Amino acid sequence: MKFSENWLRTWVNPDLTSDELGHVLTMAGLEVEDLAPVAPAFNNVVVAEVLSVEKHPDADRLNVCQVNVGEAEPLTIVCGAANVAVGIKVPCARIGAVLPGDFKIKQAKVRGIASFGMLCSAVELGLATESDGLWLLPVDAPVGQTVREYLDLDDKLFTLKLTPNRSDCSGMKGVAREVAALTGSQLQPVAIVAQPVTLAEQLQVVVEDKEACPLYCGRLVRGVNAKAQTPVWMQRRLERSGLRLINVVVDITNYVMMEQGQPMHAFDAEKLTGGITVRPASQDEALTLLGGQAVVLDKDVLVIADDARVLALAGVMGGADSGVDASTQSVFLEAAFFHPDAIAGRARRFGLATDSSFRFERGVDFAATRQALERATQLLLEICGGSVGEISEVRGEMPVRAAISLRVSRVARVLGVALDNEKISGIFNRLQFEFTASGDDFSVLPPSFRFDLSIESDLIEEIARLYGYDNIPASAPQAALTMLPYSESQRPLARIQQTLVARDYQEIVSYAFVEEQVERDLCGNDNPVALQNPIASNLAVMRSSLIVGLVGALRFNLNRKQARVRLFEAGACFAKAENNYVQTQRLSGIAYGACLPEQWGAAAKPVDFYDVKADLESLFAPQVLRFVAASHPALHPGRSAQIYCAGKVVGWIGELHPHWQQQYDMAQACVWFEVELGALMQAQVPHMTEIAKFLPVRRDLAVLVDECVSAQTLLDTMLQINAPYVQEVVLFDVYRGRGVEPSKKSLAFRVSLQDTQKTLTDAEIEPVISLLVDVLNKQGAQLRM
């Protein structure tokens, strides 16, 4: 929202400087994005009239002019402009003037003739970037008056960065109303006079969709002089609001929009066929807009039409075929209230961003629609003349503003300031809110121009704005501090993250939205949770695993020549479950490149399954994990496993499938894991056990088994019998080769035995070892001798 300060001060004139006013607006939530002067600094430049022009005796391109600057005697000024002529009125910089760029005007001799000033172009005054000669002023410009005063160049331009909820300030009326409320100054609105009906003619208006258009007002005006000149004051206000001048009728509708905040449109009535209909567009209906752009419409686009064709995109832009031009003599003025939902997104669909759509998308004051039409009629008759018909109005069900309850005690609790009823009532009066007070409770009816007020907190915010955020004391909060219970059975996420960081992983945060095809490929999810309105085509579904983000981050690093990458992420994953959705928290990691950083102490070797398995076991310790071979769509079929903890599946681990490794241009395989965060955060509460004072005993058992027998099966078998004195059974060697049949393998287990009360003897140890050998034999294992 851009506007002239001088225009604002015709509505409300607080005793504040421009900078102070800008600060007040910003602190009230209407951020002043820019405050700039209309013109650069210059002085001693007046309106002058050229009385005579003679050729310079010693220069072909120079003229000696006699110039009236409002003094008793004219000034002699040498001028080289091609458009200098007798009778024109131009800016004249007198001796002592300082122009932009610190250019000082002095008396000088030009080819032997003294010159007592300079006739100026707009470029020389800093008001234009290019010029064909002198700046020609209107013939009625008062000679001798300063140009700054005549053109109102001491004005300043405010640019507000409006938030979407403050559409009420998208017109001068709303801004002035806000300034009056903030400063307590008197609001002086323009007088809108209803024009007497002098034309016994009306256009029929039909609204087919009254939900999208609850109010439509139109009026026929005939005998309009569209060739009339737009008044200078109106031109100046429009140009300083960032609008270009088109013709007097369109300028009037634009001016009413900037003044009242109500977008309007004017149709050439002679180009209309029959009456006006507000309806949804037919599928693939075509329209050429005022800017010349041809658009093809959908059924959800609201249009203004006559009996023959579409005339305009409702709330966005008019059509070229019904536009007003210099030959127009009859005008149909339109002012309407379109529901924001019916306009939102329609302009962007066609690559447009108009002042009308900006306002209608956010909501306009539906109670002032007819008033805006009267204002446009008043200006049109004053400037262009004509005969005015009765207003055609179609009204549906208007938005209902429900009363909002406000508790004074709640105000004090939220703001930290105790405001009495009188103070709050005064603020509501300044804001033009209707309210009733009952004790310490208020019932407030939001005005029609404030769409952003619906709950008690909105009213508290309004009170804070007008009371002044600077006036709210910055008091430190006071609260009782208590120690929160800490459960040893829960492991904090921060500790888990720190453990991974200590093992050389780096944390990432990725989108929970992923590409549908990648979700199908890496997760095998043929029925992902789809987004209704994705922010991009490659972010169309919710992730069911963290692998997609990790692989993407790995590729990003590999493309930037990172040879060793270890990443992890903790986040939510999403899946469908019958008629509902399931959200789970998981921890996932990926490792690529060398197992250890480059160094002299260890030979370089690529990270493998067992390196990452060790990382996982350190995360879960002291809980013991089991890894069972299984297939996953993202992983190598022979190098992947499900992770079990306390008998439950808690995740996956494995190397990336060679197919995906090739597709993602990875020189070597990466290893990925993912576990349920809930299982990882469960911790075992420590309990006391006696420490043995006697030395442990070690026995090694080497057995031959078939290749199909897993080492874990034998480990489980030995541990399940709970043999006495056995503290630990660990696999420490796997051998295939010479001396072992091709279909066999040799597994070597370390058995640790210990007693807390005595040193074990062979007589006590041998029965235990025999028991273990027996259970191994039952699994088809043969003891190697």
XYZ file of N, CA and C in Angstrom, residues 116-205:
270
model
N 21.086 35.233 -15.813
C 20.735 35.398 -14.401
C 19.858 34.232 -13.882
N 20.167 33.038 -14.315
C 19.408 31.871 -13.861
C 19.442 30.766 -14.892
N 18.577 29.758 -14.706
C 18.537 28.623 -15.640
C 17.109 28.111 -15.752
N 16.651 27.951 -16.991
C 15.371 27.302 -17.241
C 15.605 25.794 -17.203
N 14.726 25.067 -16.504
C 15.037 23.675 -16.143
C 14.144 22.661 -16.859
N 14.735 21.512 -17.074
C 13.990 20.331 -17.508
C 13.660 19.486 -16.272
N 12.809 18.472 -16.447
C 12.475 17.585 -15.323
C 13.687 16.790 -14.866
N 14.606 16.481 -15.810
C 15.804 15.737 -15.445
C 16.677 16.555 -14.509
N 16.812 17.831 -14.787
C 17.678 18.685 -13.980
C 17.122 18.878 -12.565
N 15.813 18.687 -12.407
C 15.216 18.776 -11.074
C 15.129 17.404 -10.395
N 15.643 16.386 -11.076
C 15.643 15.049 -10.482
C 14.294 14.382 -10.489
N 13.389 14.826 -11.362
C 12.027 14.284 -11.385
C 11.788 13.357 -12.564
N 12.792 13.144 -13.388
C 12.670 12.246 -14.535
C 14.064 11.746 -14.891
N 14.112 10.650 -15.628
C 15.400 10.082 -16.045
C 15.794 10.551 -17.435
N 14.824 11.012 -18.210
C 15.145 11.536 -19.542
C 14.144 12.618 -19.910
N 14.557 13.472 -20.837
C 13.723 14.632 -21.182
C 14.091 15.123 -22.577
N 13.101 15.708 -23.294
C 13.338 16.246 -24.635
C 13.601 17.742 -24.614
N 13.571 18.336 -23.440
C 13.790 19.780 -23.362
C 13.261 20.319 -22.054
N 12.846 21.572 -22.098
C 12.329 22.206 -20.884
C 11.059 21.498 -20.416
N 10.835 21.564 -19.119
C 9.615 20.995 -18.540
C 8.515 22.031 -18.675
N 7.547 21.756 -19.527
C 6.459 22.696 -19.785
C 5.375 22.502 -18.734
N 5.100 23.585 -17.991
C 4.080 23.566 -16.952
C 2.740 23.997 -17.523
N 1.649 23.675 -16.834
C 0.337 24.120 -17.324
C 0.273 25.642 -17.484
N -0.588 26.089 -18.398
C -0.669 27.529 -18.710
C -1.215 28.339 -17.535
N -1.935 27.653 -16.615
C -2.492 28.392 -15.475
C -1.560 28.363 -14.263
N -0.330 27.885 -14.443
C 0.608 27.856 -13.326
C 0.910 29.287 -12.877
N 0.835 29.586 -11.582
C 1.044 30.958 -11.094
C 2.522 31.359 -11.150
N 2.802 32.408 -11.893
C 4.178 32.891 -12.055
C 4.701 33.383 -10.703
N 5.920 32.997 -10.400
C 6.565 33.436 -9.174
C 6.420 32.466 -8.009
N 5.459 31.557 -8.093
C 5.302 30.570 -7.016
C 6.403 29.514 -7.122
N 6.904 29.069 -5.983
C 7.955 28.047 -6.038
C 7.394 26.765 -6.635
N 8.235 26.095 -7.383
C 7.811 24.850 -8.035
C 7.482 23.792 -6.977
N 8.204 23.782 -5.900
C 7.926 22.797 -4.854
C 6.536 23.002 -4.279
N 6.156 24.243 -4.105
C 4.829 24.529 -3.567
C 3.757 24.261 -4.607
N 4.009 24.678 -5.845
C 3.013 24.516 -6.898
C 2.726 23.037 -7.183
N 3.775 22.225 -7.208
C 3.615 20.807 -7.525
C 3.540 19.925 -6.282
N 3.488 20.555 -5.110
C 3.367 19.808 -3.858
C 4.527 18.810 -3.720
N 5.736 19.281 -3.984
C 6.901 18.402 -3.988
C 7.514 18.209 -2.612
N 6.984 18.876 -1.596
C 7.465 18.627 -0.242
C 6.728 17.455 0.399
N 5.934 16.795 -0.411
C 5.191 15.622 0.047
C 6.147 14.441 0.257
N 5.703 13.429 1.013
C 6.464 12.195 1.193
C 5.571 11.002 0.889
N 6.211 9.926 0.473
C 5.489 8.712 0.107
C 5.695 7.637 1.169
N 4.588 7.151 1.705
C 4.616 6.031 2.641
C 4.340 4.740 1.863
N 5.108 3.714 2.137
C 4.843 2.385 1.582
C 4.663 1.431 2.746
N 3.455 0.904 2.889
C 3.145 -0.013 3.981
C 3.275 -1.453 3.505
N 3.872 -2.275 4.335
C 3.954 -3.712 4.069
C 2.826 -4.382 4.839
N 1.666 -4.443 4.209
C 0.478 -4.939 4.891
C 0.528 -6.454 5.054
N 0.171 -6.913 6.231
C 0.000 -8.344 6.447
C -1.364 -8.761 5.899
N -1.534 -10.042 5.535
C -2.788 -10.463 4.894
C -4.037 -10.195 5.718
N -3.911 -10.068 7.034
C -5.102 -9.876 7.869
C -5.563 -8.420 7.929
N -4.757 -7.479 7.403
C -5.120 -6.070 7.511
C -5.545 -5.491 6.167
N -6.486 -6.155 5.521
C -6.996 -5.645 4.252
C -7.791 -4.362 4.440
N -8.209 -4.070 5.681
C -8.966 -2.839 5.925
C -8.118 -1.592 5.684
N -6.796 -1.768 5.651
C -5.902 -0.618 5.428
C -5.387 -0.571 3.994
N -6.117 -1.166 3.066
C -5.717 -1.118 1.665
C -6.327 0.070 0.937
N -6.846 1.017 1.683
C -7.367 2.263 1.129
C -7.067 3.408 2.082
N -7.108 4.632 1.555
C -6.799 5.792 2.389
C -7.765 5.900 3.565
N -9.005 5.527 3.352
C -10.003 5.578 4.422
C -9.584 4.699 5.593
N -9.113 3.486 5.309
C -8.708 2.575 6.368
C -7.444 3.020 7.069
N -6.466 3.533 6.304
C -5.224 4.003 6.915
C -5.508 5.196 7.828
N -6.329 6.123 7.332
C -6.664 7.296 8.140
C -7.426 6.900 9.396
N -8.323 5.949 9.268
C -9.074 5.461 10.434
C -8.114 4.867 11.459
N -7.098 4.159 10.991
C -6.111 3.557 11.879
C -5.259 4.633 12.551
N -4.828 5.642 11.782
C -4.014 6.719 12.349
C -4.808 7.491 13.395
N -6.080 7.754 13.099
C -6.916 8.466 14.064
C -7.048 7.666 15.360
N -7.202 6.351 15.247
C -7.322 5.515 16.435
C -6.023 5.485 17.225
N -4.909 5.451 16.530
C -3.605 5.344 17.198
C -3.194 6.643 17.868
N -3.514 7.762 17.242
C -3.029 9.044 17.747
C -4.093 9.841 18.481
N -5.350 9.414 18.375
C -6.423 10.180 18.998
C -6.803 11.432 18.238
N -6.305 11.589 17.007
C -6.621 12.769 16.193
C -8.019 12.642 15.594
N -8.535 13.794 15.178
C -9.882 13.845 14.618
C -9.874 13.315 13.186
N -10.752 12.368 12.894
C -10.884 11.843 11.542
C -11.807 12.757 10.747
N -11.369 13.135 9.541
C -12.147 14.023 8.680
C -12.400 13.337 7.343
N -13.368 12.433 7.297
C -13.640 11.718 6.042
C -14.242 12.631 4.992
N -14.094 12.230 3.732
C -14.670 13.022 2.646
C -16.194 12.914 2.714
N -16.845 13.960 2.290
C -18.311 13.981 2.280
C -18.807 13.292 1.016
N -19.529 12.209 1.190
C -20.085 11.483 0.048
C -21.560 11.843 -0.049
N -21.911 12.454 -1.163
C -23.283 12.931 -1.368
C -23.972 12.014 -2.369
N -25.094 11.448 -1.975
C -25.864 10.609 -2.888
C -26.411 11.471 -4.014
N -26.168 11.068 -5.252
C -26.580 11.861 -6.410
C -28.045 11.587 -6.764
N -28.784 12.643 -7.058
C -30.189 12.450 -7.437
C -30.298 11.700 -8.758
N -31.304 10.837 -8.850
C -31.515 10.050 -10.061
C -32.134 10.944 -11.126
N -31.472 11.042 -12.276
C -31.976 11.875 -13.393
C -32.190 11.058 -14.653
N -32.035 9.714 -14.529
C -32.167 8.847 -15.698
C -33.094 7.697 -15.337
N -34.186 7.591 -16.048
C -35.168 6.543 -15.782
C -34.781 5.271 -16.524
N -33.628 4.747 -16.185
C -33.125 3.563 -16.887
C -32.245 2.766 -15.928
N -32.400 1.452 -15.996
C -31.642 0.553 -15.134
C -31.260 -0.687 -15.916
N -30.071 -1.209 -15.631
C -29.703 -2.492 -16.212
C -30.116 -3.596 -15.251
N -30.680 -4.674 -15.810
C -31.058 -5.801 -14.978
C -29.802 -6.551 -14.556
N -29.716 -6.900 -13.275
C -28.567 -7.623 -12.726
C -29.064 -8.937 -12.149
